[in-house]
Amino acid sequence: MSTNPVQRLRGPLVVLGLIFATWLILPTTFRIFTREAFAEFQAPALGLASRSRELVRYWELNSRDTEELSAAGRDLARAEAGLELRLRELESEASENRRLRSMLAAPTPPEFRTIVARVAVRESSSWWTRMTIRRGRTDGVRPGCPVVFGDCVVGRVAAVHVDTSEVELITSPGFRCSAFIEGDQSNRTVLVTGEPDLPFTAPTARVTFIPYEYTPPAGQVVRVVTTGLGGLYPRGLRLGTLSPELEETPQGAYRNGTLQPGRELLSLREVSVLVPTEPQPYEELR
Amino acid sequence: MIAPEPEPDDSSVTLVPSARSNRSRILKLTLIGVAGLTYLLLGLIYRQLIQGELFTNQHERQIRHAILIPGTRGRIYDRNGYILADNRVRMSVNIDLGKLRGPILREQRRLNLQAKASNPSAKPDLEALLNQARLNIVQGLLDKVNRALSTRQKPINLQVNAKALAVHVRDRRTFPFQVVTDLGAVSKNTDEMFARFVEQMPNDDVLRLDHEIVRYYPEGEMAAHILGYVREHKTVEDTNGASGAAQKEADLRTELGEKYNLGINSFTTDKVLTGERGIELTFEGVLAGTSGYQIWERNIMGYTRKLLGRKDPKQGSHIVLSIDKDIQRAAEQLLNSVKDPHGQPLNGAAAMIDIETGEILAMATAPSFDPNRMVGRISSDYYDDISDRGGWINRATQGLYPPGSTFKLINAIAGLRCGAVRYDSVLDCGPFEMIGNRAYPEHTPEGYGPTDLEKMLIVSCNVWNYQVGLRTGIDRIAAEAKRFGLDEPLLVSPMDGLSEYREIARGMIIPTPAIKQKREGSSWTQGDTANTSIGQGLFRTTPLHMAAFIASFARNETRTNLTLIHDPGRQLSQKGNETTGLTAMQRSTFIEGMTRCVEEGTAKPVQIPGIRIAAKTGTAEYYREGQKAHLAWTLGFAPADHPRVAFVVCIEGEDMTSWGGATAGPVARGMLLSWIKREMPAATPAEEPAEEPAQ
């Protein structure tokens, strides 16, 4: 047997090269099919791993002190009562909004059905760009649908499989969304785009087309929220906070800034997919 | 054991050449081979070492291309920091045709097969099929945009302009093809269109959202004649050297040509904006930015492939005008509200000047135009409409009018200075003055009787001026008018970086016998002097000249060099300036007469409770389309005792129903009120509540 490492590796390298070359010349349809098939094949494993983690968590919680759990239960009941009250208020406001819209013959914003989904996997190599959730086509998830956690935008559905979906996060370079800067009197629309994930840096998104006359109020947190104009995200969802330092552009007509996404994005376990009740153009255009 | 060598057989035929012959052939072949190789080697050396640089240069020149990006224009502010000319982002949707080569070729093949199937004998025109394929693919992408932008209420159906696509492929492959020039023009709600595109369309680099910076005038028509407007040119060459950046760009081309080895045809300029009128034109060199560039490597088809270098453009400098937005707005609104008896708006001009600095606070003219509509392609309907209404003329600086009774101030000064009349002389002023065999009338049938300087100013007595004018003589009257610079081109002072003053008015006439002889071929008469003494006849001056005159008079001087550029520490130029030469009594009589003119005389409509205003009105006769009509004038200054602002209003009446005080007075009053609100809020009359300044 040869002791030369180059000679030993020659065989596997040639095979790998051949496989790679074959992959390159295969028809696109076949490649897409293979990719989809792999995703479907992988999905049960991902689901199983995710459920195992939940089981671990369940037994961890189950081992807690009864008093601690009852205190948490009491707090939860109080929070629920508060939320019930808030829900009534919102329902009343929604009804008033509907009445005003019908009076003004204003277009109705798209209505959404919420699908709660557990995060199946989030790989460290693409932590800030993509994650997989445990809801898919069978649950009614459609491509392009917005994904939120509470009032915070997480991203949008990039690909849908049978039981899982891939979510493109707001810090992914492929993400973009129109937004308002809270407190900006001119109420002009800005653009939020994800930025490439650089090693050893905090994940951020970029805010462009900030009016040059806008100055962030000193010492205050400035929230960037969705406009609701694009037909994708409901109005007023939080995208993150605007860094106080704004960057001048050579054109001088606007400035750019950095968006710090919500802390929730770091450790997501569960998200909500907002599925429009009626199909939207973006579902076909993607 | 070694076998013995066989004996040579002489009888056999030798087929193998002799060793000598072989060597000779091999030598020849070797020589041929060496010569061939040497030739190739020398050729290679020649190509590589001697011609190598030339080929590299040629290759680089063929594949490298520079896109020059003009700098954004500087902003124009009013004296209080409000923006009068700004830049806004115009969103466009572009397609990178270079990335669509594969789909276009596939579509061309499909069309070719289709053509062959329908008519097997015909030879298809491949060029036409390629164009059609390109159009189909681009329209397919645009259809996606249509779907993304459409709402249930408003479906969008944008179509590709086939001709523009063909021109683009021929001439501008370096740039992406613009399928939607302005998202804002697709629907009134620009923000919604932008948001829909961003959120509905996938974020890829084939169909992409780009932006351009375009000029924007947030106040619309306001101060349009001052600001001017800009025009969009496709190249610097199209500007015919008008671009302030043209020279800077020529230098940049030379620099880039040397640095990146670019040929003369390796440059393309993105759209260039140049000032066409007003401040935009006058200060083109200041407002125009400095161009940046992008150096691209192009593929064989001419589409950009790789960015080799770039430099961002620089924005031009900002300009702060002396204009006060609120006063300017008030002046324009009031001018536009002046109507003839039939309800038709009248043309006119109004100006207000800071007496101490010569800064123009407002300079309005009606009718006007919207400079925002000039930025792109001006519609012929709109252009014709402005032309028909006479909207291109800046009446404050280009309108040449007889000054009418406002000139009586200068006639009186001339008379007082030469001793033709005293400030307290009382002249008998009947209903007319006979000069030769012609009666020159007063504007009331009864006449004013005994009249002194003060009364003349209050009632604007003609006969007093005829008498004083005749005593003074045309030479002294004309000299006095010239002393106030009424026939000299007005100059607007430069700002840093400009070497010359800019002329903003010309063509004025102060009547003299020589001028009359030259223009009409007839000699001067006493009647001409009488006419001139009341600002009629051949007299022509501009409203801004009269504003400069009254500002100078308020300071007891003769010249005010005006400026449209704000400079709080500005010192007035003393060039040609001198004191009026009036005694304190003469001057106080003037001010008293003009103040009483506001309180009880012809300038009553200017009156504002709580502030003493000195003013003089004038109703000059002129011919409008062959018909006699009145020009309504009002000029003055305030406060009367410590003058700070001077004003002038001139309105072109359609007929004889317009009058100096009644028609022009309210405009002057409105401007003054606006000035008082800003400068003397405590003196603002109760019935005119102070408004919050617009943000």
Coordinates of C-alpha atoms in Angstrom, one line a residue, chain A residues 58-271:
Chain A
Y58 CA -40.0 19.9 29.2
W59 CA -38.3 17.6 31.8
E60 CA -36.1 20.5 32.9
L61 CA -39.2 22.5 33.6
N62 CA -40.9 19.6 35.1
S63 CA -38.2 19.3 37.7
R64 CA -38.9 22.9 38.9
D65 CA -40.2 23.6 42.3
T66 CA -44.1 23.5 42.6
E67 CA -44.1 26.9 44.3
E68 CA -42.0 28.5 41.6
L69 CA -44.4 27.0 39.0
S70 CA -47.5 28.3 40.8
A71 CA -46.0 31.8 41.1
A72 CA -45.2 31.7 37.3
G73 CA -48.8 30.5 36.7
R74 CA -50.2 33.4 38.7
D75 CA -48.1 35.9 36.8
L76 CA -49.2 34.3 33.6
A77 CA -52.9 34.6 34.6
R78 CA -52.4 38.3 35.4
A79 CA -50.7 38.9 32.1
E80 CA -53.4 37.0 30.3
A81 CA -56.1 39.1 32.0
G82 CA -54.3 42.3 30.9
L83 CA -54.0 40.9 27.3
E84 CA -57.7 40.0 27.3
L85 CA -58.5 43.6 28.1
R86 CA -56.1 44.9 25.4
L87 CA -57.7 42.5 23.0
R88 CA -61.1 44.0 23.6
E89 CA -59.7 47.5 23.0
L90 CA -58.0 46.4 19.8
E91 CA -61.2 44.7 18.6
S92 CA -63.1 47.9 19.2
E93 CA -60.4 50.0 17.4
A94 CA -60.4 47.5 14.5
S95 CA -64.1 47.8 14.2
E96 CA -63.9 51.6 14.2
N97 CA -61.1 51.4 11.6
R98 CA -63.3 49.2 9.4
R99 CA -66.1 51.7 9.7
L100 CA -63.9 54.7 8.8
R101 CA -62.3 52.8 5.9
S102 CA -65.7 52.0 4.4
M103 CA -66.8 55.6 4.8
L104 CA -63.7 56.8 3.0
A105 CA -63.8 53.9 0.5
A106 CA -60.1 53.3 1.5
P107 CA -58.4 50.1 0.4
T108 CA -58.5 47.4 3.1
P109 CA -55.1 46.1 4.1
P110 CA -54.5 42.4 3.7
E111 CA -55.8 40.2 6.5
F112 CA -53.6 37.5 7.9
R113 CA -54.0 34.1 9.5
T114 CA -51.4 33.3 12.1
I115 CA -49.6 30.0 12.1
V116 CA -47.4 29.4 15.1
A117 CA -44.3 27.5 14.3
R118 CA -41.4 26.1 16.4
V119 CA -37.9 26.6 15.2
A120 CA -36.6 23.3 13.9
V121 CA -33.0 24.2 13.3
R122 CA -30.8 27.2 13.1
E123 CA -27.3 26.4 11.9
S124 CA -24.4 28.3 13.4
S125 CA -23.0 28.9 9.9
S126 CA -26.1 30.7 8.8
W127 CA -27.4 31.8 12.3
W128 CA -28.2 35.4 11.2
T129 CA -29.4 34.6 7.7
R130 CA -31.6 31.6 7.7
M131 CA -33.5 29.2 9.9
T132 CA -35.9 26.3 9.5
I133 CA -39.3 26.1 11.1
R134 CA -41.5 23.1 11.8
R135 CA -44.5 24.2 9.6
G136 CA -44.8 23.7 5.9
R137 CA -47.1 23.4 3.0
T138 CA -49.5 21.0 4.8
D139 CA -50.0 23.7 7.4
G140 CA -50.8 26.3 4.9
V141 CA -47.5 28.2 4.9
R142 CA -46.8 29.9 1.5
P143 CA -43.6 31.3 0.1
G144 CA -42.9 35.0 0.9
C145 CA -45.2 35.1 4.0
P146 CA -43.9 37.4 6.7
V147 CA -42.6 35.8 9.9
V148 CA -42.9 37.6 13.2
F149 CA -42.3 37.2 16.9
G150 CA -44.5 39.3 19.0
D151 CA -44.4 42.7 17.3
C152 CA -41.0 42.1 15.9
V153 CA -40.3 41.2 12.3
V154 CA -38.2 38.0 12.1
G155 CA -38.0 37.7 8.3
R156 CA -40.0 36.0 5.6
V157 CA -40.6 32.6 4.3
A158 CA -38.0 31.8 1.6
A159 CA -38.8 28.2 0.8
V160 CA -41.7 25.9 1.7
H161 CA -41.4 22.1 2.0
V162 CA -44.0 19.6 3.1
D163 CA -43.6 19.9 6.8
T164 CA -40.9 22.5 7.2
S165 CA -40.2 26.0 5.8
E166 CA -37.0 28.0 5.5
V167 CA -37.1 31.6 6.8
E168 CA -34.8 34.3 5.5
L169 CA -34.0 36.5 8.5
I170 CA -34.0 40.3 8.4
T171 CA -30.2 40.3 8.8
S172 CA -29.9 38.3 5.6
P173 CA -28.5 40.3 2.6
G174 CA -31.5 39.1 0.5
F175 CA -34.1 40.7 2.9
R176 CA -35.6 44.1 2.2
C177 CA -38.6 46.0 3.5
S178 CA -40.0 49.5 3.4
A179 CA -40.1 51.2 6.8
F180 CA -40.9 54.3 8.8
I181 CA -38.7 55.9 11.4
E182 CA -40.8 56.5 14.5
G183 CA -40.7 60.2 15.3
D184 CA -39.8 61.4 11.9
Q185 CA -42.1 64.2 11.2
S186 CA -41.8 64.0 7.5
N187 CA -43.0 60.3 7.7
R188 CA -40.9 59.4 4.7
T189 CA -40.4 55.8 3.7
V190 CA -36.9 54.4 4.2
L191 CA -35.5 51.1 2.9
V192 CA -34.3 48.3 5.3
T193 CA -32.0 45.7 3.8
G194 CA -30.1 42.9 5.5
E195 CA -26.3 43.1 5.5
P196 CA -23.7 40.4 4.9
D197 CA -22.9 38.5 8.1
L198 CA -19.2 39.4 8.8
P199 CA -17.3 37.3 11.4
F200 CA -16.8 38.9 14.8
T201 CA -19.4 41.6 14.2
A202 CA -22.9 42.1 15.5
P203 CA -25.6 41.3 12.9
T204 CA -27.2 44.4 11.5
A205 CA -29.4 45.6 8.7
R206 CA -29.0 48.8 6.7
V207 CA -31.4 51.7 6.6
T208 CA -31.2 53.8 3.4
F209 CA -33.0 56.9 2.1
I210 CA -33.2 58.5 5.5
P211 CA -34.2 62.2 4.9
Y212 CA -31.0 64.3 5.3
E213 CA -32.8 66.8 7.5
Y214 CA -33.8 64.0 10.0
T215 CA -31.7 64.0 13.2
P216 CA -32.2 61.2 15.7
P217 CA -33.3 62.6 19.1
A218 CA -30.4 62.5 21.5
G219 CA -30.5 59.8 24.1
Q220 CA -33.7 58.2 22.8
V221 CA -34.2 54.8 21.2
V222 CA -35.5 55.3 17.7
R223 CA -37.6 52.4 16.5
V224 CA -37.9 51.5 12.8
V225 CA -41.3 50.0 11.9
T226 CA -43.0 48.6 8.9
T227 CA -45.0 50.9 6.7
G228 CA -47.8 48.5 5.8
L229 CA -47.7 50.0 2.3
G230 CA -46.0 47.2 0.5
G231 CA -48.8 44.7 1.0
L232 CA -46.5 42.2 2.8
Y233 CA -46.1 43.3 6.4
P234 CA -48.9 44.8 8.5
R235 CA -48.2 48.4 9.5
G236 CA -46.2 49.2 12.7
L237 CA -44.3 46.0 13.2
R238 CA -40.9 46.6 14.8
L239 CA -37.9 45.9 12.6
G240 CA -35.3 47.1 15.1
T241 CA -33.7 50.3 16.4
L242 CA -31.8 52.9 14.5
S243 CA -28.2 53.6 15.5
P244 CA -27.7 57.2 16.4
E245 CA -24.8 57.7 14.0
L246 CA -26.0 58.4 10.5
E247 CA -23.8 58.2 7.5
E248 CA -23.7 61.0 4.9
T249 CA -24.0 60.0 1.3
P250 CA -22.0 61.6 -1.6
Q251 CA -25.3 62.6 -3.2
G252 CA -26.3 64.6 -0.1
A253 CA -30.0 63.9 -0.8
Y254 CA -30.4 61.3 1.9
R255 CA -28.4 59.5 4.6
N256 CA -27.9 55.9 5.6
G257 CA -28.0 54.3 9.0
T258 CA -27.6 51.0 10.8
L259 CA -30.5 49.0 12.1
Q260 CA -29.9 46.9 15.3
P261 CA -32.5 44.1 15.1
G262 CA -34.5 43.1 18.2
R263 CA -32.8 41.0 20.8
E264 CA -35.5 38.4 20.2
L265 CA -33.7 37.4 17.0
L266 CA -30.8 36.0 18.9
S267 CA -32.6 33.1 20.6
L268 CA -35.8 32.3 18.8
R269 CA -37.7 29.2 19.7
E270 CA -41.1 30.0 18.3
V271 CA -42.3 32.3 15.6

